PDB file of C-alpha atoms in Angstrom:
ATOM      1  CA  UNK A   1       9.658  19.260   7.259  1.00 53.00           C
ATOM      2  CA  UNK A   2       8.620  15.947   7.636  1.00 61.00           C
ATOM      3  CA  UNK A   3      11.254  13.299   8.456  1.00 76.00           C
ATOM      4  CA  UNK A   4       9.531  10.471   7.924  1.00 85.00           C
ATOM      5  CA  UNK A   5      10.660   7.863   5.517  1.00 90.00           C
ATOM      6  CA  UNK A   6       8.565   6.706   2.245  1.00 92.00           C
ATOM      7  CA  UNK A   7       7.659   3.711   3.973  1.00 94.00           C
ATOM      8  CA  UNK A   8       6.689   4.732   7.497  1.00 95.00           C
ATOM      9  CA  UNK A   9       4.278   7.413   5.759  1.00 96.00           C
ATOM     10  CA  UNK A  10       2.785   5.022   3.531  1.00 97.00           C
ATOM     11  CA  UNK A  11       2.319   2.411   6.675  1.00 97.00           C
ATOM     12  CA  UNK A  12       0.690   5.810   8.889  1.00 97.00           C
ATOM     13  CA  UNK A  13      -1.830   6.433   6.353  1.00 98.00           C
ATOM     14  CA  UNK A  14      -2.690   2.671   5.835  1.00 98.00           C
ATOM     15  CA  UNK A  15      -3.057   2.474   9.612  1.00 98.00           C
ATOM     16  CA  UNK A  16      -5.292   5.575  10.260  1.00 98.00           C
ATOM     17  CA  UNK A  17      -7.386   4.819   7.158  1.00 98.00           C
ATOM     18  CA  UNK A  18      -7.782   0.843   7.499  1.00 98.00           C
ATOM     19  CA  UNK A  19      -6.863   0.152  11.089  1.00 98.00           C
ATOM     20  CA  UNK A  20      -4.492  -3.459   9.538  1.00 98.00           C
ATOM     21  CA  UNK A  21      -4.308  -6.182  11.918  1.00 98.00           C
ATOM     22  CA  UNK A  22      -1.659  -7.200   9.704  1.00 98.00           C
ATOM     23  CA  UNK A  23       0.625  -4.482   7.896  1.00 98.00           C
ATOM     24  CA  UNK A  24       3.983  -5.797   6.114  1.00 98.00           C
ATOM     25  CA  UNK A  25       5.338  -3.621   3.206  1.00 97.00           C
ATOM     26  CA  UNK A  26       8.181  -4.488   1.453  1.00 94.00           C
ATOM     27  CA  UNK A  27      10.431  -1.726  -0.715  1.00 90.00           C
ATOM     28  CA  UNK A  28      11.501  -3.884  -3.866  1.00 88.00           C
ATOM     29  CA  UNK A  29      12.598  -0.864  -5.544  1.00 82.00           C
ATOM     30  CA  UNK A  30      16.091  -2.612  -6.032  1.00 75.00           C
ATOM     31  CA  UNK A  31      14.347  -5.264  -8.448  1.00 74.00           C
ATOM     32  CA  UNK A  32      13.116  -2.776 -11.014  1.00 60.00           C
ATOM     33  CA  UNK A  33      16.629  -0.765 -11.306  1.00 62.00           C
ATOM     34  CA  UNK A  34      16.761   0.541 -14.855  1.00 61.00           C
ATOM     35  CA  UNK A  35      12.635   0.591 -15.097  1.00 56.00           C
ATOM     36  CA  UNK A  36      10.958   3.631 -16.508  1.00 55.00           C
ATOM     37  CA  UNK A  37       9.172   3.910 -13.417  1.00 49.00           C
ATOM     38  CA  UNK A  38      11.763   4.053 -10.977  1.00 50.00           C
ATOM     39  CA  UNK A  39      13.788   6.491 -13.004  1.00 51.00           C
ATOM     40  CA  UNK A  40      10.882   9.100 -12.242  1.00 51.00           C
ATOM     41  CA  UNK A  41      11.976   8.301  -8.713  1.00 51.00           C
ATOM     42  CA  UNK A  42       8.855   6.405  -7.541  1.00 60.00           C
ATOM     43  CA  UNK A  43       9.198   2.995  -5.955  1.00 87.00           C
ATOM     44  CA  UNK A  44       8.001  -0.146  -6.093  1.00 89.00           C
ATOM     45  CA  UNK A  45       6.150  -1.813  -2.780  1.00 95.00           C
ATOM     46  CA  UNK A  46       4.781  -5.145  -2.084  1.00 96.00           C
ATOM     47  CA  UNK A  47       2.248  -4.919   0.434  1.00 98.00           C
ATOM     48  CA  UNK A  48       0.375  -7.857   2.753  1.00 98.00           C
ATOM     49  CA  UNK A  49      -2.617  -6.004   4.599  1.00 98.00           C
ATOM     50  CA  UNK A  50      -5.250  -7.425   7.100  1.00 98.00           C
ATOM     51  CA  UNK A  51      -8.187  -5.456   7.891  1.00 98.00           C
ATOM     52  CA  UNK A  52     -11.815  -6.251   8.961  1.00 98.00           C
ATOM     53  CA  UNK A  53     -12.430  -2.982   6.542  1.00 98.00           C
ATOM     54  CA  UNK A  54     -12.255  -5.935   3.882  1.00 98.00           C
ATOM     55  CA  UNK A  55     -14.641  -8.407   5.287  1.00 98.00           C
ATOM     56  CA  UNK A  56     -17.607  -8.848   2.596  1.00 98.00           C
ATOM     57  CA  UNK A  57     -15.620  -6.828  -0.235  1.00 98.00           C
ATOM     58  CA  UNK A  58     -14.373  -7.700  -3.529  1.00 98.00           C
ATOM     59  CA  UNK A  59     -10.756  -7.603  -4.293  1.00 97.00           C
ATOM     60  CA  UNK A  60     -11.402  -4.415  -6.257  1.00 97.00           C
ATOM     61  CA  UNK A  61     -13.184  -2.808  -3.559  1.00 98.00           C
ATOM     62  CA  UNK A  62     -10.138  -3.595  -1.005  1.00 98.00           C
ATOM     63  CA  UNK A  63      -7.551  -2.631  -3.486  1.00 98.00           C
ATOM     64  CA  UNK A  64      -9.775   0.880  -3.704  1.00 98.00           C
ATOM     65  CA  UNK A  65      -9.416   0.896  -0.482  1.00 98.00           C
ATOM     66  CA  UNK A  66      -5.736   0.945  -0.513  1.00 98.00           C
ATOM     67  CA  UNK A  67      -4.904   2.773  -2.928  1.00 97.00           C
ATOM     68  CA  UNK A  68      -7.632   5.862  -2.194  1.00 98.00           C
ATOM     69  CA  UNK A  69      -5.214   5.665   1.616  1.00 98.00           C
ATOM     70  CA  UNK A  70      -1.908   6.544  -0.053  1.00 98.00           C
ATOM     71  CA  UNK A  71      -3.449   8.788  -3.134  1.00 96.00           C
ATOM     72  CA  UNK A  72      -1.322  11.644  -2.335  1.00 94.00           C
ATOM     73  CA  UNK A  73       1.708   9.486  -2.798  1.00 94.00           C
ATOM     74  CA  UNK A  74       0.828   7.814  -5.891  1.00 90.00           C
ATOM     75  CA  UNK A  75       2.239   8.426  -9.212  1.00 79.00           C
ATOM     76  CA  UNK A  76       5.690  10.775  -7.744  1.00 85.00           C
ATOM     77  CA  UNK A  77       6.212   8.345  -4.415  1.00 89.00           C
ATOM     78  CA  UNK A  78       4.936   5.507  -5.371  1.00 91.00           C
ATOM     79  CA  UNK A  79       4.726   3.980  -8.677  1.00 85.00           C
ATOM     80  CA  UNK A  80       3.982   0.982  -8.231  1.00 90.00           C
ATOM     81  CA  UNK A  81       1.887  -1.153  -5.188  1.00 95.00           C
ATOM     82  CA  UNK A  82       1.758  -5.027  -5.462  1.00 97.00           C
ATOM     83  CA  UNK A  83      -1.396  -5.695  -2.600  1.00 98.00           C
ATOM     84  CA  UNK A  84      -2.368  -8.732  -1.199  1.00 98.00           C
ATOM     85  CA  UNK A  85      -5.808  -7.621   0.734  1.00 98.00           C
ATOM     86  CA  UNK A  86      -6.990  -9.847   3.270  1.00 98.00           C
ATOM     87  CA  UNK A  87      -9.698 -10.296   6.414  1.00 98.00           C
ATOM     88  CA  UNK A  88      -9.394 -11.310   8.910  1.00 98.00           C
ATOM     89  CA  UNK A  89     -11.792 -14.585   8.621  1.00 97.00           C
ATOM     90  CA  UNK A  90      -9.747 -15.132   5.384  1.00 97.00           C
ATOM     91  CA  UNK A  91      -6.377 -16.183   7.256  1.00 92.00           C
TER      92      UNK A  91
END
């Protein structure tokens, strides 16, 4: 059984898959009480990421990125994932 809470899985896959420089997630599940989405139990994350992955790619391609990291956890986890995608020259 894994132990591991939503957040420190979703900040292990980000950091095999993308190796972040930068990695701050924030739950704001609180803020969308009463949402459709969070009654199906899935939360709400904001997410600042740095990764040279990103360097040269459009913000579609990093937000790809992203999400195709945490796809297991998306849509009964996770419903929702606010990204800000940075590199590193970009700070």
């Amino acid at each position: 059984m894994n132990m591991a809470t939503r957040p420190e899985r979703i900040r292990a896959l980000l950091t095999t898959a993308l190796e972040p420089s930068v990695l701050e997630l924030s739950d704001e599940s609180a803020l969308h009480a009463g949402h459709a989405g969070a009654a199906s139990g899935g939360s709400h994350f904001r997410l600042k990421i740095v990764s040279a992955r990103f360097e040269g790619l459009r913000l579609v391609m990093r937000h790809r990125l992203v999400y195709d990291s945490v796809h297991d956890m998306m849509h009964n986890e996770i419903h929702a994932l606010a990204i800000t995608a940075l590199a590193p020259s970009e700070l």
